[in-house]
Coordinates of C-alpha atoms and ligand atoms in Angstrom, one line a residue:
M25 CA -107.3 46.6 -7.9
K26 CA -105.2 44.9 -5.6
I27 CA -105.5 40.7 -5.7
E28 CA -103.0 39.1 -4.2
R29 CA -102.8 35.7 -6.1
F30 CA -101.7 32.3 -3.2
N31 CA -97.9 31.4 -3.5
E32 CA -98.9 27.7 -3.7
N33 CA -101.3 28.1 -6.4
P34 CA -102.1 26.6 -8.9
L35 CA -103.8 24.7 -5.5
I36 CA -104.6 21.9 -7.2
T37 CA -103.6 20.2 -10.5
P38 CA -105.2 17.3 -13.0
A39 CA -101.7 15.3 -11.2
D40 CA -102.7 16.0 -7.6
V41 CA -106.0 13.7 -8.8
K42 CA -105.9 9.8 -9.3
P43 CA -108.2 8.8 -11.9
L44 CA -111.2 6.8 -10.9
H45 CA -111.7 5.1 -14.1
E46 CA -109.1 2.7 -15.4
G47 CA -107.4 3.9 -18.4
Y48 CA -108.2 7.3 -18.2
E49 CA -106.2 11.0 -17.5
V50 CA -107.3 13.7 -15.4
I51 CA -106.7 16.3 -17.4
G52 CA -109.1 18.9 -15.5
A53 CA -109.8 19.3 -11.4
F54 CA -110.9 22.9 -11.3
N55 CA -114.1 25.3 -11.0
G56 CA -114.9 24.1 -8.0
G57 CA -117.4 25.4 -5.7
V58 CA -116.8 26.7 -2.1
A59 CA -117.9 25.6 1.3
K60 CA -116.9 25.5 5.1
Y61 CA -118.3 23.0 6.7
N62 CA -116.7 22.7 10.2
D63 CA -112.6 23.8 10.6
E64 CA -112.6 22.9 7.1
V65 CA -112.4 24.9 3.5
L66 CA -113.9 21.9 1.0
L67 CA -113.9 22.5 -3.4
L68 CA -116.6 20.1 -5.2
L69 CA -113.7 20.4 -7.9
R70 CA -115.0 19.6 -11.3
V71 CA -112.6 16.6 -12.2
A72 CA -113.3 15.9 -15.9
E73 CA -111.4 12.5 -16.9
R74 CA -110.4 11.8 -20.8
P75 CA -110.1 8.5 -22.0
I76 CA -105.9 8.0 -22.6
S77 CA -105.6 7.4 -26.9
D78 CA -102.1 6.3 -27.8
D79 CA -102.7 8.0 -31.8
P80 CA -102.8 11.8 -32.1
N81 CA -105.6 10.8 -34.9
V82 CA -107.7 9.2 -33.0
I83 CA -110.2 11.2 -30.2
K84 CA -112.1 9.8 -27.9
A85 CA -115.4 10.7 -26.0
P86 CA -116.9 8.8 -23.2
V87 CA -120.7 8.4 -22.1
F88 CA -121.9 7.5 -19.1
D89 CA -125.2 4.9 -19.1
P90 CA -126.1 5.5 -15.4
R91 CA -129.0 3.2 -16.2
T92 CA -125.9 -0.1 -16.2
Q93 CA -123.9 2.3 -14.7
T94 CA -121.2 1.5 -17.8
M95 CA -119.0 3.8 -19.2
E96 CA -119.2 3.3 -23.9
V97 CA -116.8 4.9 -25.5
L98 CA -116.7 6.0 -28.9
T99 CA -114.3 6.3 -30.7
F100 CA -113.6 9.3 -33.7
H101 CA -110.9 9.7 -36.2
R102 CA -109.1 13.8 -36.6
D103 CA -109.5 13.4 -40.4
D104 CA -113.2 11.8 -40.4
P105 CA -114.5 14.8 -42.9
D106 CA -117.8 14.7 -41.3
Y107 CA -116.7 16.6 -37.4
D108 CA -115.1 19.2 -36.5
F109 CA -112.2 18.8 -33.9
D110 CA -110.9 22.2 -33.5
D111 CA -112.2 23.1 -29.8
P112 CA -110.5 20.0 -27.8
R113 CA -113.2 20.0 -25.3
M114 CA -115.7 18.7 -27.6
I115 CA -116.8 16.9 -31.1
R116 CA -118.6 19.4 -33.1
K117 CA -120.0 18.2 -36.6
K118 CA -119.2 20.6 -39.1
D119 CA -122.3 21.4 -40.8
K120 CA -123.5 22.4 -36.5
L121 CA -120.3 24.0 -35.5
D122 CA -122.5 26.1 -32.6
S123 CA -123.2 23.6 -30.5
F124 CA -121.3 20.1 -29.9
V125 CA -122.4 16.4 -30.2
Y126 CA -120.0 14.7 -28.0
L127 CA -117.6 16.1 -25.0
T128 CA -114.4 14.5 -24.8
S129 CA -114.7 13.9 -21.5
L130 CA -116.5 13.5 -18.2
S131 CA -117.3 14.8 -15.4
Y132 CA -117.9 15.1 -11.7
I133 CA -117.8 16.0 -8.7
R134 CA -114.6 15.0 -5.9
I135 CA -114.4 17.2 -2.6
A136 CA -110.4 18.3 -2.0
R137 CA -110.5 19.5 1.5
S138 CA -108.4 22.1 3.8
K139 CA -107.5 23.4 7.2
D140 CA -105.9 26.1 6.8
G141 CA -107.4 26.9 3.2
H142 CA -104.3 26.8 1.2
H143 CA -103.2 22.6 1.5
F144 CA -106.1 20.6 -0.3
T145 CA -106.1 16.6 0.2
I146 CA -108.9 15.5 -2.2
D147 CA -111.4 12.5 -1.4
E148 CA -110.3 9.2 -3.5
E149 CA -113.7 8.4 -4.5
A150 CA -116.3 11.2 -6.4
F151 CA -119.2 13.4 -4.1
L152 CA -120.9 13.5 -7.0
Y153 CA -121.3 10.9 -10.1
P154 CA -123.7 10.9 -12.9
F155 CA -126.3 9.7 -11.7
N156 CA -129.2 10.1 -13.8
E157 CA -129.9 10.4 -17.6
Y158 CA -129.9 14.1 -17.6
Q159 CA -125.6 13.4 -16.9
S160 CA -124.4 11.2 -19.4
Y161 CA -122.2 13.6 -20.2
G162 CA -121.4 14.4 -16.6
I163 CA -121.7 16.7 -14.2
E164 CA -119.7 20.6 -14.0
D165 CA -119.1 23.5 -12.2
A166 CA -120.8 23.4 -9.1
R167 CA -121.5 26.2 -6.7
C168 CA -122.7 25.6 -3.0
T169 CA -125.9 27.7 -1.1
Q170 CA -125.4 27.5 3.1
I171 CA -129.0 27.9 3.9
G172 CA -128.6 27.4 8.1
D173 CA -127.0 23.5 8.5
T174 CA -128.1 22.5 4.9
Y175 CA -126.0 23.0 2.0
Y176 CA -127.1 23.2 -1.5
I177 CA -125.1 22.0 -4.5
N178 CA -126.2 23.4 -8.3
F179 CA -124.4 22.1 -11.2
S180 CA -124.3 21.5 -14.8
S181 CA -126.1 18.6 -16.0
V182 CA -124.6 17.3 -19.1
S183 CA -126.5 15.4 -21.6
P184 CA -127.4 14.8 -25.1
M185 CA -130.8 16.4 -24.2
G186 CA -128.6 19.8 -23.1
V187 CA -127.2 21.6 -20.2
C188 CA -129.7 21.9 -17.1
D189 CA -128.6 22.7 -13.7
S190 CA -129.7 20.6 -10.6
L191 CA -129.7 20.8 -7.0
V192 CA -128.9 18.4 -4.1
A193 CA -128.7 19.4 -0.7
T194 CA -126.7 17.4 1.9
K195 CA -125.5 17.8 5.3
D196 CA -122.0 16.1 5.4
F197 CA -120.9 16.1 2.2
Q198 CA -121.0 12.1 2.5
S199 CA -124.7 11.7 1.3
Y200 CA -127.0 14.1 -1.1
Q201 CA -130.8 13.9 -1.5
D202 CA -131.2 14.9 -5.0
L203 CA -134.3 18.2 -5.7
G204 CA -134.1 18.0 -9.5
N205 CA -133.6 20.1 -12.1
I206 CA -134.1 23.5 -11.5
F207 CA -133.3 25.4 -14.9
A208 CA -133.9 24.1 -18.0
P209 CA -131.5 24.2 -20.7
E210 CA -129.6 25.3 -21.7
N211 CA -128.2 27.2 -18.6
K212 CA -125.7 28.0 -16.2
D213 CA -124.0 29.3 -13.9
V214 CA -126.8 29.4 -11.6
L215 CA -126.1 30.8 -8.1
I216 CA -128.7 30.8 -5.0
F217 CA -128.8 33.1 -3.0
P218 CA -127.8 32.6 0.7
E219 CA -131.3 34.2 2.2
Q220 CA -135.1 34.6 1.9
I221 CA -135.3 37.9 0.2
N222 CA -138.7 39.8 1.5
G223 CA -139.6 35.8 2.0
R224 CA -139.0 33.5 -1.5
Y225 CA -135.7 32.7 -2.4
Y226 CA -133.8 34.2 -5.3
A227 CA -130.7 33.1 -8.3
L228 CA -128.9 34.2 -10.6
H229 CA -129.4 32.0 -13.4
R230 CA -127.8 31.8 -17.4
P231 CA -129.8 31.0 -20.3
S232 CA -127.5 30.9 -23.3
L233 CA -130.0 31.9 -26.3
K234 CA -130.4 30.3 -29.9
S235 CA -132.4 32.1 -32.4
I236 CA -132.4 35.9 -30.4
G237 CA -130.9 37.3 -27.6
N238 CA -127.2 36.7 -26.1
Y239 CA -126.1 35.3 -23.1
D240 CA -126.4 37.2 -20.1
I241 CA -127.4 36.7 -16.3
W242 CA -131.1 36.5 -15.5
I243 CA -132.8 36.8 -11.6
A244 CA -135.3 34.2 -10.9
S245 CA -137.1 33.9 -7.8
S246 CA -138.6 30.9 -5.7
P247 CA -140.3 30.1 -2.8
D248 CA -139.1 26.8 -1.8
L249 CA -135.4 26.7 -4.3
V250 CA -137.0 24.0 -6.4
S251 CA -139.7 26.0 -8.4
W252 CA -138.5 28.8 -10.1
G253 CA -140.4 31.3 -11.5
Q254 CA -140.6 35.4 -12.0
H255 CA -138.2 35.5 -14.3
R256 CA -136.1 39.3 -15.6
H257 CA -133.2 40.2 -17.0
L258 CA -130.5 41.7 -14.9
L259 CA -126.8 41.7 -16.5
G260 CA -126.7 41.6 -20.3
I261 CA -123.4 41.7 -21.9
R262 CA -121.3 44.8 -23.3
E263 CA -120.1 45.6 -26.6
D264 CA -116.5 46.3 -26.9
C265 CA -116.0 45.5 -23.5
W266 CA -114.3 42.4 -21.4
D267 CA -117.2 41.2 -21.6
S268 CA -119.2 41.1 -24.9
G269 CA -118.9 38.0 -25.2
R270 CA -121.2 36.6 -22.6
V271 CA -121.8 36.6 -18.8
G272 CA -122.3 34.2 -16.1
G273 CA -122.7 34.4 -12.3
G274 CA -119.8 33.1 -10.5
L275 CA -119.7 33.7 -6.5
V276 CA -122.1 33.6 -4.6
P277 CA -124.2 36.9 -3.8
I278 CA -122.5 38.3 -1.2
K279 CA -123.9 40.5 1.4
T280 CA -122.9 43.6 2.1
D281 CA -123.8 47.7 3.8
E282 CA -124.8 49.0 -0.4
G283 CA -126.7 45.5 -1.5
W284 CA -125.7 42.5 -2.4
L285 CA -122.7 41.8 -4.3
I286 CA -122.7 40.1 -6.9
I287 CA -118.7 38.7 -8.6
Y288 CA -119.7 37.3 -12.2
H289 CA -117.6 36.3 -14.6
G290 CA -117.6 37.9 -18.4
A291 CA -115.7 36.5 -22.1
T292 CA -115.1 37.5 -24.4
P293 CA -116.4 35.8 -28.1
E294 CA -112.9 34.9 -28.2
H295 CA -113.3 33.1 -24.7
R296 CA -111.1 35.3 -22.7
Y297 CA -112.4 35.2 -19.7
C298 CA -112.6 37.4 -16.6
M299 CA -114.4 38.2 -13.2
G300 CA -115.9 41.3 -12.5
A301 CA -119.0 42.3 -10.3
A302 CA -121.9 44.0 -10.2
L303 CA -124.6 46.0 -7.1
V304 CA -128.0 44.2 -6.6
D305 CA -130.3 45.9 -4.6
L306 CA -130.5 44.7 -0.9
Q307 CA -133.9 44.3 -0.9
D308 CA -135.5 44.2 -4.5
P309 CA -132.0 42.1 -6.2
T310 CA -133.7 42.6 -9.9
R311 CA -132.7 46.1 -8.8
V312 CA -129.5 47.4 -10.2
I313 CA -127.2 49.8 -8.3
A314 CA -123.3 49.9 -9.7
R315 CA -121.6 47.4 -12.7
S316 CA -117.4 47.0 -12.9
Q317 CA -116.2 49.1 -16.7
K318 CA -113.0 46.8 -15.8
P319 CA -113.0 43.3 -14.6
I320 CA -112.2 43.1 -10.6
M321 CA -109.7 40.0 -12.2
E322 CA -107.6 39.2 -15.4
P323 CA -105.5 36.2 -16.3
E324 CA -102.4 37.4 -15.4
A325 CA -100.2 35.0 -14.3
D326 CA -98.8 31.5 -16.6
Y327 CA -101.3 29.4 -15.2
E328 CA -104.2 31.3 -15.6
K329 CA -103.0 31.8 -19.5
N330 CA -102.0 28.8 -20.3
G331 CA -103.7 25.3 -20.0
F332 CA -105.6 23.0 -21.5
F333 CA -108.6 26.0 -22.2
G334 CA -106.2 29.1 -21.7
D335 CA -107.2 32.4 -20.8
V336 CA -109.2 31.5 -18.4
V337 CA -110.1 32.5 -14.5
F338 CA -113.3 31.2 -13.2
G339 CA -114.5 32.6 -9.8
C340 CA -116.8 29.9 -8.3
G341 CA -117.2 30.7 -4.3
G342 CA -115.5 32.2 -2.0
I343 CA -115.1 32.9 2.2
L344 CA -115.0 35.7 4.1
V345 CA -113.5 37.2 7.1
A346 CA -114.3 40.0 8.0
D347 CA -113.4 42.7 4.8
Q348 CA -112.0 39.9 2.8
L349 CA -112.2 37.8 0.6
T350 CA -110.9 34.7 -0.7
M351 CA -111.6 33.4 -4.0
Y352 CA -111.0 30.2 -5.1
Y353 CA -111.5 29.7 -9.4
G354 CA -110.8 27.8 -12.0
V355 CA -107.8 28.7 -14.3
A356 CA -107.5 28.0 -17.7
D357 CA -110.4 24.7 -17.4
T358 CA -107.1 22.7 -16.1
S359 CA -106.7 23.9 -12.2
M360 CA -107.6 25.2 -9.5
A361 CA -106.1 28.6 -7.4
G362 CA -107.4 31.3 -4.9
C363 CA -107.0 35.1 -4.4
T364 CA -107.8 37.2 -1.4
L365 CA -109.4 40.6 -2.3
S366 CA -110.5 42.9 0.3
I367 CA -114.9 43.6 -0.3
A368 CA -114.1 47.6 0.0
E369 CA -112.8 48.0 -2.9
I370 CA -114.4 46.1 -5.2
L371 CA -117.6 48.6 -3.3
K372 CA -114.7 51.5 -4.3
Q373 CA -114.7 50.7 -7.7
L374 CA -118.5 50.2 -8.5
K375 CA -118.7 53.1 -6.9
E376 CA -116.4 55.5 -9.2
V377 CA -118.4 53.6 -11.8
E378 CA -121.8 55.0 -10.5
K379 CA -120.8 59.1 -10.3
Ligands
MAN414 C1 -119.0 24.5 -23.1 C2 -118.2 24.7 -21.5 C3 -117.1 23.3 -21.8 C4 -118.1 21.9 -21.1 C5 -119.5 22.2 -22.2 C6 -121.4 21.9 -21.4 O1 -118.7 24.0 -24.0 O2 -117.8 25.2 -20.8 O3 -116.2 22.7 -20.5 O4 -118.0 20.8 -20.7 O5 -119.8 23.7 -22.1 O6 -121.2 22.1 -20.4

């Protein structure tokens, strides 16, 4: 697969973003959903801010209270025997290592704007900042689907109640209408299809299962984008494969003559994140036609392999012009990068699998 990474990569790094909070540092500007708005490309950046700690033995956890609009900062010591600090993203209880009790940063969504798709200016203010009790640990990983002149933006809302997926609608990227939580915890990587299919809206989603089952991609449909049902399993993890640990939707599904092209991320249990592709039926998107054996993109560049959480390419959106897809993707849970791919080539690779 021929991928042209932008020469300017990484396009946006934490150093380009001024923290909103005094005494905080920006440690991530990544996993940005993508919109084409008027003559600009917008990236809905996930900005992660962390309280500065001058003592390496002290780890801090920010928690936002949306009712009082105040931030509380909890302090932990690395030598505390009850807690595990091995994963820099979170603080876990030693007796419950499969989940976290606190995150070490708080994320929110800030917009980066560009006329040429390569050089971005970052808004001074947040676009989506935690606004309810489901978001006291932050708002993460926005995806954006344009339907008519409305942009539907969904994202992870994180709190002690879990990670759910929430939806807002905007027409101007200044104000938004809150449409509530569309998928209950734990669910991530929701991607709303850009048009109705046989009178219903469709979305990919990724429940994260604890007792039985895997981190697989499901598909649901809705009459109104708010109530989702008719859930079906769509794409599972594959043993001994690059996507053996977890899979989740990446870009808004792309309509092609051969079917809806699903560009998704897959990771190993060791958390190496690649991008892959699948094709589902145009009339019945619950039917999988083909799926790539090999990833279409792997972490190779230095900025993809090294960072806050290395070995991650995480596509969240793209802009399509004729056959050329410009994909914007988060790298190493740190920065944003861009690349171009050919849709025809992706389809060709998928067809080779069918044979
Ligand atoms: C995972 C990672 C983190 C994220 C939490 C909560 O641990 O994706 O980056 O903050 O989940 O969503």
